[in-house]
Amino acid sequence: MREEAGRSDGGGGARGPAWLRGNVAWLSLVSFLNDAASEMIYPLLPLFLTGTLGAGAAVLGAIEGAAESASSLLKLASGWVSDRFGRRKPLVTIGYALAAAARPLIAIAASPWHVLAIRLADRTGKGVRAAPRDALLAASVAAGERGRAFGIHRAADHAGAVLGPVLASLLLLVFAGALRPVFALAAIPGAIAVLVIVLRVRENVPAPAARPRPDTGQQERPSLHGLGAILPGYLIAVFVFTLGNATDAFLLLRAHDLGVPAAAVPLLWSALHVSKSLWSVPGGLLADRIGARQAILAGWAVYALTYVGFAVATTATHAWLLFLAYGLFYGLTEAPEKALVAALAPEAKRGRAFGAFHFAIGVGALPASLLFGILWQRFGAPAAFVTGAGFALAACALLLRVPARADGLP
């Protein structure tokens, strides 16, 4: 029997708060396993492309840019589809299954273009699942618990990102540095994640009641109409922030410039994900207590300060401290940003609202990295980081113009 949206937790009668059980717990486990599988491959992909397949840095950039662009477009469409048909779980299942099936195929890739096709399939899976999954999470808890529910989910995701590189490193020792067996074995946690969705995650969003619509001779298409008066202003602020939020690969490059040896870079990357995971739940709890908007403002301010820190840093110790502080930014923003989308969007259109949120981030990500790279190359790293901090402060100013009732408090 389908349970009431916004109250069901998919827990099958389990005791305890909804944000610690049911769909929240199972989808968090899914993200943990999926990210572990992904991070077994992703940190090794540049080495595989440039070393094993002989590709250049430009090819690597083109592959990742194309993959993320495809993902961004699909996030908007998949959210609309899940609203249109009133079901989230099928799209979530398809998205994770597609990624789980595609990723290990890198083990048999013989050219960079094989990798391109596989990455497109992987990111397509992400694009299909992201908005419906977030809408399903939002519907699984009460409004006042969304921040902590998204915080639990993000903490699990980042924990998987810590485990993945560790597993990859251990497997590289076992297979004497061979990359392809590691890629193939990434299929195992990915497959388990899909089984968890099929067996444990519950559809808890009732299908919308059928209602007659005038026959205009045209099919309804994805649009942002009807998402409320406040949400578009919030999405504009998110887009402006994203323009200053370049790929974190630049942080690794900066750390290396500051004296972090290449052998320690994977450890630094894992330390960042540990920090992200530790701060995710407190950030969600803070959003539930003081309001999502206030938590986001604090997170964007931390981002600006951290980027200024990267601009003026001079030692490897500075890099380690800044990476740990950077995790606080994620904790204060990832869960609260999604909680605010859920609070501002009409329930029947929450899927497309999350799709629009992911789309705003995806569209801004590519020009952000291009601008950052150009500034770095022409004027140096400090100029690029200070510019990123400036975009964050501009986004804060825009978010302050969003009405106070957008804090998402009940």
Tab-separated table of C-alpha atoms in Angstrom:
chain	number	residue	atom	x	y	z
A	1	MET	CA	0.000	0.000	0.000
A	2	ARG	CA	1.379	3.385	-1.010
A	3	GLU	CA	1.943	5.676	1.976
A	4	GLU	CA	1.262	9.363	2.335
A	5	ALA	CA	3.822	11.662	0.734
A	6	GLY	CA	5.832	13.792	3.143
A	7	ARG	CA	5.123	11.406	6.048
A	8	SER	CA	6.235	8.007	4.829
A	9	ASP	CA	9.775	6.857	5.496
A	10	GLY	CA	9.691	3.548	3.691
A	11	GLY	CA	10.822	1.957	6.910
A	12	GLY	CA	8.438	-0.948	7.030
A	13	GLY	CA	7.387	-0.095	10.583
A	14	ALA	CA	10.904	0.388	11.981
A	15	ARG	CA	11.199	2.534	15.068
A	16	GLY	CA	13.150	5.760	15.316
A	17	PRO	CA	13.099	9.107	13.535
A	18	ALA	CA	12.413	8.965	9.794
A	19	TRP	CA	15.669	10.722	8.991
A	20	LEU	CA	17.608	7.783	10.467
A	21	ARG	CA	15.726	4.911	8.822
A	22	GLY	CA	13.596	3.870	5.864
A	23	ASN	CA	14.283	5.515	2.534
A	24	VAL	CA	16.781	7.910	4.080
A	25	ALA	CA	18.890	5.064	5.426
A	26	TRP	CA	18.630	2.909	2.321
A	27	LEU	CA	19.278	5.711	-0.174
A	28	SER	CA	22.234	6.779	1.958
A	29	LEU	CA	23.613	3.240	1.763
A	30	VAL	CA	23.057	3.289	-1.994
A	31	SER	CA	25.031	6.517	-2.340
A	32	PHE	CA	27.794	5.129	-0.096
A	33	LEU	CA	28.192	2.056	-2.294
A	34	ASN	CA	27.821	3.938	-5.568
A	35	ASP	CA	30.401	6.560	-4.616
A	36	ALA	CA	32.810	3.881	-3.419
A	37	ALA	CA	32.524	2.255	-6.857
A	38	SER	CA	32.947	5.577	-8.645
A	39	GLU	CA	35.967	6.685	-6.595
A	40	MET	CA	37.691	3.351	-7.219
A	41	ILE	CA	37.917	4.543	-10.827
A	42	TYR	CA	37.786	8.332	-10.992
A	43	PRO	CA	41.130	9.221	-9.322
A	44	LEU	CA	42.887	6.714	-11.592
A	45	LEU	CA	41.182	7.851	-14.794
A	46	PRO	CA	43.655	10.637	-15.709
A	47	LEU	CA	46.568	8.217	-15.320
A	48	PHE	CA	44.760	5.603	-17.391
A	49	LEU	CA	43.933	8.043	-20.185
A	50	THR	CA	47.326	9.720	-20.392
A	51	GLY	CA	49.494	6.721	-19.533
A	52	THR	CA	47.773	3.573	-20.789
A	53	LEU	CA	45.786	5.068	-23.694
A	54	GLY	CA	48.178	7.892	-24.606
A	55	ALA	CA	45.647	10.719	-24.515
A	56	GLY	CA	46.499	14.321	-23.673
A	57	ALA	CA	45.158	16.699	-21.079
A	58	ALA	CA	42.870	18.323	-23.643
A	59	VAL	CA	41.169	14.993	-24.310
A	60	LEU	CA	40.678	14.457	-20.583
A	61	GLY	CA	39.057	17.879	-20.283
A	62	ALA	CA	36.813	17.268	-23.279
A	63	ILE	CA	35.644	13.909	-21.932
A	64	GLU	CA	34.780	15.267	-18.483
A	65	GLY	CA	33.171	18.412	-19.870
A	66	ALA	CA	30.950	16.470	-22.255
A	67	ALA	CA	29.978	13.994	-19.555
A	68	GLU	CA	28.968	16.673	-17.051
A	69	SER	CA	27.037	18.642	-19.676
A	70	ALA	CA	24.981	15.578	-20.592
A	71	SER	CA	24.293	14.943	-16.924
A	72	SER	CA	23.095	18.513	-16.327
A	73	LEU	CA	20.597	18.454	-19.177
A	74	LEU	CA	19.125	15.137	-18.078
A	75	LYS	CA	18.684	16.247	-14.466
A	76	LEU	CA	16.167	18.853	-15.587
A	77	ALA	CA	14.271	16.412	-17.809
A	78	SER	CA	14.223	13.522	-15.326
A	79	GLY	CA	12.771	15.691	-12.590
A	80	TRP	CA	9.947	16.733	-14.892
A	81	VAL	CA	9.281	13.118	-15.919
A	82	SER	CA	9.068	11.959	-12.310
A	83	ASP	CA	6.531	14.715	-11.582
A	84	ARG	CA	4.579	13.977	-14.745
A	85	PHE	CA	4.088	10.286	-13.927
A	86	GLY	CA	4.098	10.597	-10.152
A	87	ARG	CA	6.806	7.984	-9.601
A	88	ARG	CA	10.417	8.447	-8.522
A	89	LYS	CA	11.817	4.968	-7.852
A	90	PRO	CA	11.886	3.683	-11.468
A	91	LEU	CA	14.083	6.581	-12.595
A	92	VAL	CA	16.296	6.255	-9.525
A	93	THR	CA	16.741	2.541	-10.246
A	94	ILE	CA	17.478	3.082	-13.937
A	95	GLY	CA	19.984	5.834	-13.181
A	96	TYR	CA	22.014	3.837	-10.693
A	97	ALA	CA	21.812	0.660	-12.795
A	98	LEU	CA	23.082	2.439	-15.907
A	99	ALA	CA	26.070	3.869	-14.042
A	100	ALA	CA	26.830	0.551	-12.322
A	101	ALA	CA	26.798	-1.286	-15.659
A	102	ALA	CA	28.810	1.311	-17.581
A	103	ARG	CA	31.648	2.204	-15.196
A	104	PRO	CA	33.434	-1.185	-15.091
A	105	LEU	CA	33.576	-1.258	-18.908
A	106	ILE	CA	36.546	1.102	-18.668
A	107	ALA	CA	38.471	-2.087	-17.857
A	108	ILE	CA	38.205	-3.108	-21.528
A	109	ALA	CA	38.503	0.361	-23.093
A	110	ALA	CA	41.065	0.429	-25.903
A	111	SER	CA	40.902	4.105	-26.914
A	112	PRO	CA	40.020	7.478	-25.377
A	113	TRP	CA	36.741	7.483	-27.277
A	114	HIS	CA	35.701	4.272	-25.581
A	115	VAL	CA	36.234	6.086	-22.286
A	116	LEU	CA	34.182	9.011	-23.581
A	117	ALA	CA	31.241	6.727	-24.364
A	118	ILE	CA	31.479	5.032	-20.974
A	119	ARG	CA	31.707	8.326	-19.088
A	120	LEU	CA	28.714	9.647	-21.016
A	121	ALA	CA	26.724	6.569	-19.977
A	122	ASP	CA	27.885	6.914	-16.374
A	123	ARG	CA	26.953	10.616	-16.178
A	124	THR	CA	23.708	9.925	-18.007
A	125	GLY	CA	22.831	7.599	-15.147
A	126	LYS	CA	23.586	10.373	-12.684
A	127	GLY	CA	21.449	12.801	-14.652
A	128	VAL	CA	18.526	10.385	-14.699
A	129	ARG	CA	18.577	9.609	-10.975
A	130	ALA	CA	19.587	12.837	-9.197
A	131	ALA	CA	16.391	14.918	-9.190
A	132	PRO	CA	13.939	12.001	-8.590
A	133	ARG	CA	16.152	10.688	-5.773
A	134	ASP	CA	16.239	14.064	-4.036
A	135	ALA	CA	12.473	14.427	-4.427
A	136	LEU	CA	12.018	10.923	-2.968
A	137	LEU	CA	14.225	11.822	-0.006
A	138	ALA	CA	12.293	15.039	0.594
A	139	ALA	CA	9.006	13.124	0.577
A	140	SER	CA	10.302	10.548	3.072
A	141	VAL	CA	10.535	12.892	6.071
A	142	ALA	CA	8.635	15.759	7.638
A	143	ALA	CA	9.471	19.288	6.507
A	144	GLY	CA	11.400	20.066	9.684
A	145	GLU	CA	13.682	17.035	9.213
A	146	ARG	CA	14.763	17.533	5.608
A	147	GLY	CA	18.058	19.197	6.445
A	148	ARG	CA	19.266	16.353	8.620
A	149	ALA	CA	17.944	13.751	6.135
A	150	PHE	CA	19.914	15.290	3.276
A	151	GLY	CA	22.851	15.643	5.670
A	152	ILE	CA	22.806	11.915	6.434
A	153	HIS	CA	22.663	11.180	2.710
A	154	ARG	CA	25.582	13.474	1.877
A	155	ALA	CA	27.661	12.122	4.770
A	156	ALA	CA	27.220	8.591	3.443
A	157	ASP	CA	28.088	9.720	-0.071
A	158	HIS	CA	31.342	11.323	1.109
A	159	ALA	CA	32.182	8.312	3.253
A	160	GLY	CA	31.975	6.211	0.109
A	161	ALA	CA	34.339	8.659	-1.576
A	162	VAL	CA	36.830	7.991	1.224
A	163	LEU	CA	36.502	4.210	0.952
A	164	GLY	CA	36.770	4.043	-2.855
A	165	PRO	CA	40.364	5.320	-3.227
A	166	VAL	CA	41.466	3.178	-0.260
A	167	LEU	CA	40.046	0.063	-1.925
A	168	ALA	CA	41.667	1.066	-5.212
A	169	SER	CA	45.050	1.502	-3.525
A	170	LEU	CA	44.812	-1.916	-1.862
A	171	LEU	CA	43.794	-3.552	-5.132
A	172	LEU	CA	46.677	-1.876	-6.949
A	173	LEU	CA	49.019	-3.542	-4.467
A	174	VAL	CA	47.358	-6.898	-5.078
A	175	PHE	CA	47.483	-6.549	-8.867
A	176	ALA	CA	50.983	-5.024	-9.004
A	177	GLY	CA	49.792	-1.645	-10.253
A	178	ALA	CA	47.482	-2.923	-12.989
A	179	LEU	CA	44.546	-0.559	-13.433
A	180	ARG	CA	42.097	-2.651	-15.437
A	181	PRO	CA	41.364	-5.246	-12.707
A	182	VAL	CA	40.575	-2.400	-10.288
A	183	PHE	CA	38.106	-0.921	-12.779
A	184	ALA	CA	36.436	-4.289	-13.281
A	185	LEU	CA	36.015	-4.927	-9.553
A	186	ALA	CA	34.236	-1.594	-9.148
A	187	ALA	CA	31.220	-3.470	-10.537
A	188	ILE	CA	30.686	-5.184	-7.168
A	189	PRO	CA	29.682	-2.237	-4.940
A	190	GLY	CA	27.746	-0.742	-7.860
A	191	ALA	CA	25.702	-3.910	-8.297
A	192	ILE	CA	24.980	-4.145	-4.560
A	193	ALA	CA	23.726	-0.536	-4.636
A	194	VAL	CA	21.206	-1.390	-7.350
A	195	LEU	CA	19.985	-4.426	-5.400
A	196	VAL	CA	19.415	-2.248	-2.333
A	197	ILE	CA	17.234	0.105	-4.388
A	198	VAL	CA	15.191	-2.717	-5.871
A	199	LEU	CA	14.675	-4.587	-2.615
A	200	ARG	CA	14.521	-1.879	0.058
A	201	VAL	CA	13.722	1.596	-1.303
A	202	ARG	CA	9.977	2.322	-1.423
A	203	GLU	CA	7.980	4.544	-3.695
A	204	ASN	CA	6.180	6.956	-1.400
A	205	VAL	CA	4.981	9.688	-3.730
A	206	PRO	CA	1.344	9.193	-4.765
A	207	ALA	CA	0.617	9.514	-8.440
A	208	PRO	CA	-1.167	12.795	-9.154
A	209	ALA	CA	-4.892	12.501	-9.707
A	210	ALA	CA	-5.842	12.580	-13.340
A	211	ARG	CA	-7.405	15.827	-14.380
A	212	PRO	CA	-8.690	16.950	-17.747
A	213	ARG	CA	-6.537	19.339	-19.713
A	214	PRO	CA	-7.502	21.346	-22.721
A	215	ASP	CA	-6.489	19.720	-25.962
A	216	THR	CA	-4.053	22.195	-27.482
A	217	GLY	CA	-2.613	19.718	-29.932
A	218	GLN	CA	0.751	19.898	-28.165
A	219	GLN	CA	2.376	17.708	-25.552
A	220	GLU	CA	3.312	19.197	-22.195
A	221	ARG	CA	7.034	19.866	-22.065
A	222	PRO	CA	9.500	20.355	-19.225
A	223	SER	CA	9.306	23.919	-17.941
A	224	LEU	CA	9.976	25.974	-14.826
A	225	HIS	CA	6.492	27.454	-14.748
A	226	GLY	CA	4.575	26.992	-11.533
A	227	LEU	CA	7.639	26.614	-9.279
A	228	GLY	CA	6.641	29.584	-7.153
A	229	ALA	CA	7.767	33.182	-6.953
A	230	ILE	CA	10.794	32.688	-4.680
A	231	LEU	CA	12.555	29.624	-6.115
A	232	PRO	CA	13.825	31.300	-9.347
A	233	GLY	CA	15.595	34.004	-7.328
A	234	TYR	CA	17.255	31.331	-5.219
A	235	LEU	CA	18.373	29.424	-8.326
A	236	ILE	CA	19.914	32.612	-9.744
A	237	ALA	CA	21.945	32.993	-6.562
A	238	VAL	CA	23.051	29.341	-6.840
A	239	PHE	CA	24.085	29.888	-10.461
A	240	VAL	CA	26.148	32.987	-9.583
A	241	PHE	CA	27.876	31.081	-6.789
A	242	THR	CA	28.623	28.214	-9.174
A	243	LEU	CA	30.359	30.592	-11.587
A	244	GLY	CA	33.028	31.030	-8.926
A	245	ASN	CA	33.093	27.364	-7.923
A	246	ALA	CA	35.592	25.757	-10.293
A	247	THR	CA	36.445	22.070	-10.286
A	248	ASP	CA	38.218	20.935	-7.111
A	249	ALA	CA	41.040	19.610	-9.305
A	250	PHE	CA	42.433	23.157	-9.122
A	251	LEU	CA	42.662	22.795	-5.345
A	252	LEU	CA	44.822	19.714	-5.795
A	253	LEU	CA	46.996	21.587	-8.261
A	254	ARG	CA	47.356	24.467	-5.819
A	255	ALA	CA	48.242	22.052	-3.007
A	256	HIS	CA	50.979	20.542	-5.152
A	257	ASP	CA	52.307	24.040	-5.901
A	258	LEU	CA	52.376	24.731	-2.160
A	259	GLY	CA	54.611	21.720	-1.570
A	260	VAL	CA	52.310	18.743	-1.053
A	261	PRO	CA	54.147	15.830	-2.743
A	262	ALA	CA	52.384	13.891	-5.489
A	263	ALA	CA	52.357	10.734	-3.365
A	264	ALA	CA	50.390	12.547	-0.654
A	265	VAL	CA	47.760	14.046	-2.972
A	266	PRO	CA	45.414	10.996	-2.729
A	267	LEU	CA	45.636	11.215	1.064
A	268	LEU	CA	44.796	14.912	0.905
A	269	TRP	CA	41.795	14.089	-1.296
A	270	SER	CA	40.612	11.464	1.182
A	271	ALA	CA	41.068	13.922	4.054
A	272	LEU	CA	38.779	16.372	2.263
A	273	HIS	CA	36.067	13.729	1.969
A	274	VAL	CA	36.460	12.814	5.637
A	275	SER	CA	35.891	16.471	6.495
A	276	LYS	CA	32.881	16.644	4.166
A	277	SER	CA	31.364	13.553	5.761
A	278	LEU	CA	31.896	14.790	9.318
A	279	TRP	CA	30.284	18.171	8.647
A	280	SER	CA	27.331	16.982	6.531
A	281	VAL	CA	25.009	15.954	9.381
A	282	PRO	CA	25.755	18.998	11.589
A	283	GLY	CA	25.119	21.210	8.562
A	284	GLY	CA	21.736	19.585	7.967
A	285	LEU	CA	20.812	19.889	11.636
A	286	LEU	CA	21.788	23.570	11.578
A	287	ALA	CA	19.509	24.151	8.588
A	288	ASP	CA	16.591	22.563	10.444
A	289	ARG	CA	17.269	24.739	13.483
A	290	ILE	CA	18.099	28.209	12.104
A	291	GLY	CA	16.777	27.873	8.553
A	292	ALA	CA	18.323	26.576	5.340
A	293	ARG	CA	18.985	30.029	3.903
A	294	GLN	CA	21.036	31.093	6.920
A	295	ALA	CA	23.101	27.899	6.796
A	296	ILE	CA	23.798	28.413	3.090
A	297	LEU	CA	24.908	32.008	3.688
A	298	ALA	CA	27.327	30.767	6.349
A	299	GLY	CA	28.640	28.082	4.001
A	300	TRP	CA	29.189	30.478	1.116
A	301	ALA	CA	31.024	32.842	3.483
A	302	VAL	CA	33.280	29.945	4.565
A	303	TYR	CA	33.905	29.219	0.888
A	304	ALA	CA	34.958	32.813	0.222
A	305	LEU	CA	37.310	32.820	3.209
A	306	THR	CA	38.804	29.458	2.218
A	307	TYR	CA	39.420	30.629	-1.353
A	308	VAL	CA	41.147	33.758	-0.042
A	309	GLY	CA	43.198	31.401	2.106
A	310	PHE	CA	44.259	29.423	-0.957
A	311	ALA	CA	45.232	32.715	-2.607
A	312	VAL	CA	47.579	33.784	0.195
A	313	ALA	CA	48.820	30.346	1.366
A	314	THR	CA	52.553	29.707	1.197
A	315	THR	CA	53.208	26.239	2.675
A	316	ALA	CA	52.017	22.646	2.428
A	317	THR	CA	50.694	22.900	5.998
A	318	HIS	CA	48.438	25.724	4.868
A	319	ALA	CA	47.109	23.469	2.110
A	320	TRP	CA	46.210	20.672	4.550
A	321	LEU	CA	44.432	23.079	6.902
A	322	LEU	CA	42.541	24.735	4.061
A	323	PHE	CA	41.373	21.388	2.674
A	324	LEU	CA	39.952	20.462	6.076
A	325	ALA	CA	38.229	23.858	6.329
A	326	TYR	CA	36.861	23.427	2.818
A	327	GLY	CA	34.926	20.397	4.028
A	328	LEU	CA	32.990	22.708	6.362
A	329	PHE	CA	31.758	24.633	3.315
A	330	TYR	CA	30.271	21.435	1.901
A	331	GLY	CA	28.677	20.544	5.219
A	332	LEU	CA	26.986	23.932	5.509
A	333	THR	CA	25.655	23.966	1.952
A	334	GLU	CA	24.978	20.580	0.353
A	335	ALA	CA	22.099	19.451	2.584
A	336	PRO	CA	20.700	22.948	3.275
A	337	GLU	CA	20.642	23.824	-0.437
A	338	LYS	CA	18.474	20.807	-1.172
A	339	ALA	CA	16.319	21.348	1.898
A	340	LEU	CA	15.606	24.867	0.667
A	341	VAL	CA	14.581	23.594	-2.777
A	342	ALA	CA	12.136	21.198	-1.116
A	343	ALA	CA	10.746	23.992	1.075
A	344	LEU	CA	10.204	26.410	-1.813
A	345	ALA	CA	8.828	24.048	-4.477
A	346	PRO	CA	5.193	22.926	-4.717
A	347	GLU	CA	5.023	19.261	-3.735
A	348	ALA	CA	3.603	18.147	-7.075
A	349	LYS	CA	6.487	19.835	-8.917
A	350	ARG	CA	9.321	19.005	-6.568
A	351	GLY	CA	11.004	16.714	-9.091
A	352	ARG	CA	11.393	19.442	-11.702
A	353	ALA	CA	12.448	21.882	-8.965
A	354	PHE	CA	15.355	19.619	-8.023
A	355	GLY	CA	16.067	19.168	-11.722
A	356	ALA	CA	16.264	22.946	-12.145
A	357	PHE	CA	18.561	23.178	-9.112
A	358	HIS	CA	20.969	20.579	-10.500
A	359	PHE	CA	20.713	22.169	-13.940
A	360	ALA	CA	21.708	25.601	-12.585
A	361	ILE	CA	24.794	24.061	-10.997
A	362	GLY	CA	25.683	22.009	-14.057
A	363	VAL	CA	25.329	24.896	-16.495
A	364	GLY	CA	27.526	27.128	-14.345
A	365	ALA	CA	30.214	24.519	-13.699
A	366	LEU	CA	31.800	24.474	-17.163
A	367	PRO	CA	32.273	28.259	-17.599
A	368	ALA	CA	33.418	28.421	-13.965
A	369	SER	CA	36.294	26.025	-14.608
A	370	LEU	CA	37.183	27.657	-17.920
A	371	LEU	CA	37.277	31.133	-16.360
A	372	PHE	CA	39.287	29.903	-13.384
A	373	GLY	CA	41.814	28.193	-15.630
A	374	ILE	CA	42.238	31.264	-17.844
A	375	LEU	CA	42.729	33.531	-14.834
A	376	TRP	CA	45.239	31.109	-13.327
A	377	GLN	CA	47.225	30.882	-16.566
A	378	ARG	CA	47.283	34.633	-17.289
A	379	PHE	CA	47.400	36.215	-13.836
A	380	GLY	CA	48.363	33.442	-11.436
A	381	ALA	CA	46.572	31.264	-8.899
A	382	PRO	CA	45.895	34.037	-6.329
A	383	ALA	CA	43.899	36.072	-8.873
A	384	ALA	CA	41.776	33.042	-9.765
A	385	PHE	CA	41.016	32.197	-6.140
A	386	VAL	CA	40.183	35.785	-5.204
A	387	THR	CA	37.786	35.970	-8.169
A	388	GLY	CA	36.082	32.790	-6.973
A	389	ALA	CA	35.682	34.328	-3.529
A	390	GLY	CA	34.151	37.420	-5.145
A	391	PHE	CA	31.500	35.340	-6.910
A	392	ALA	CA	30.641	33.687	-3.589
A	393	LEU	CA	30.128	37.045	-1.899
A	394	ALA	CA	28.002	38.253	-4.828
A	395	ALA	CA	25.857	35.129	-4.459
A	396	CYS	CA	25.453	35.873	-0.743
A	397	ALA	CA	24.167	39.347	-1.627
A	398	LEU	CA	21.632	37.832	-4.025
A	399	LEU	CA	20.505	35.230	-1.516
A	400	LEU	CA	19.959	37.943	1.084
A	401	ARG	CA	17.392	39.436	-1.286
A	402	VAL	CA	15.392	36.199	-1.210
A	403	PRO	CA	12.485	36.694	1.242
A	404	ALA	CA	13.155	35.587	4.805
A	405	ARG	CA	10.372	32.992	4.695
A	406	ALA	CA	12.570	31.057	2.284
A	407	ASP	CA	14.569	29.796	5.278
A	408	GLY	CA	12.584	26.578	5.108
A	409	LEU	CA	11.569	26.566	8.753
A	410	PRO	CA	8.165	25.039	9.527
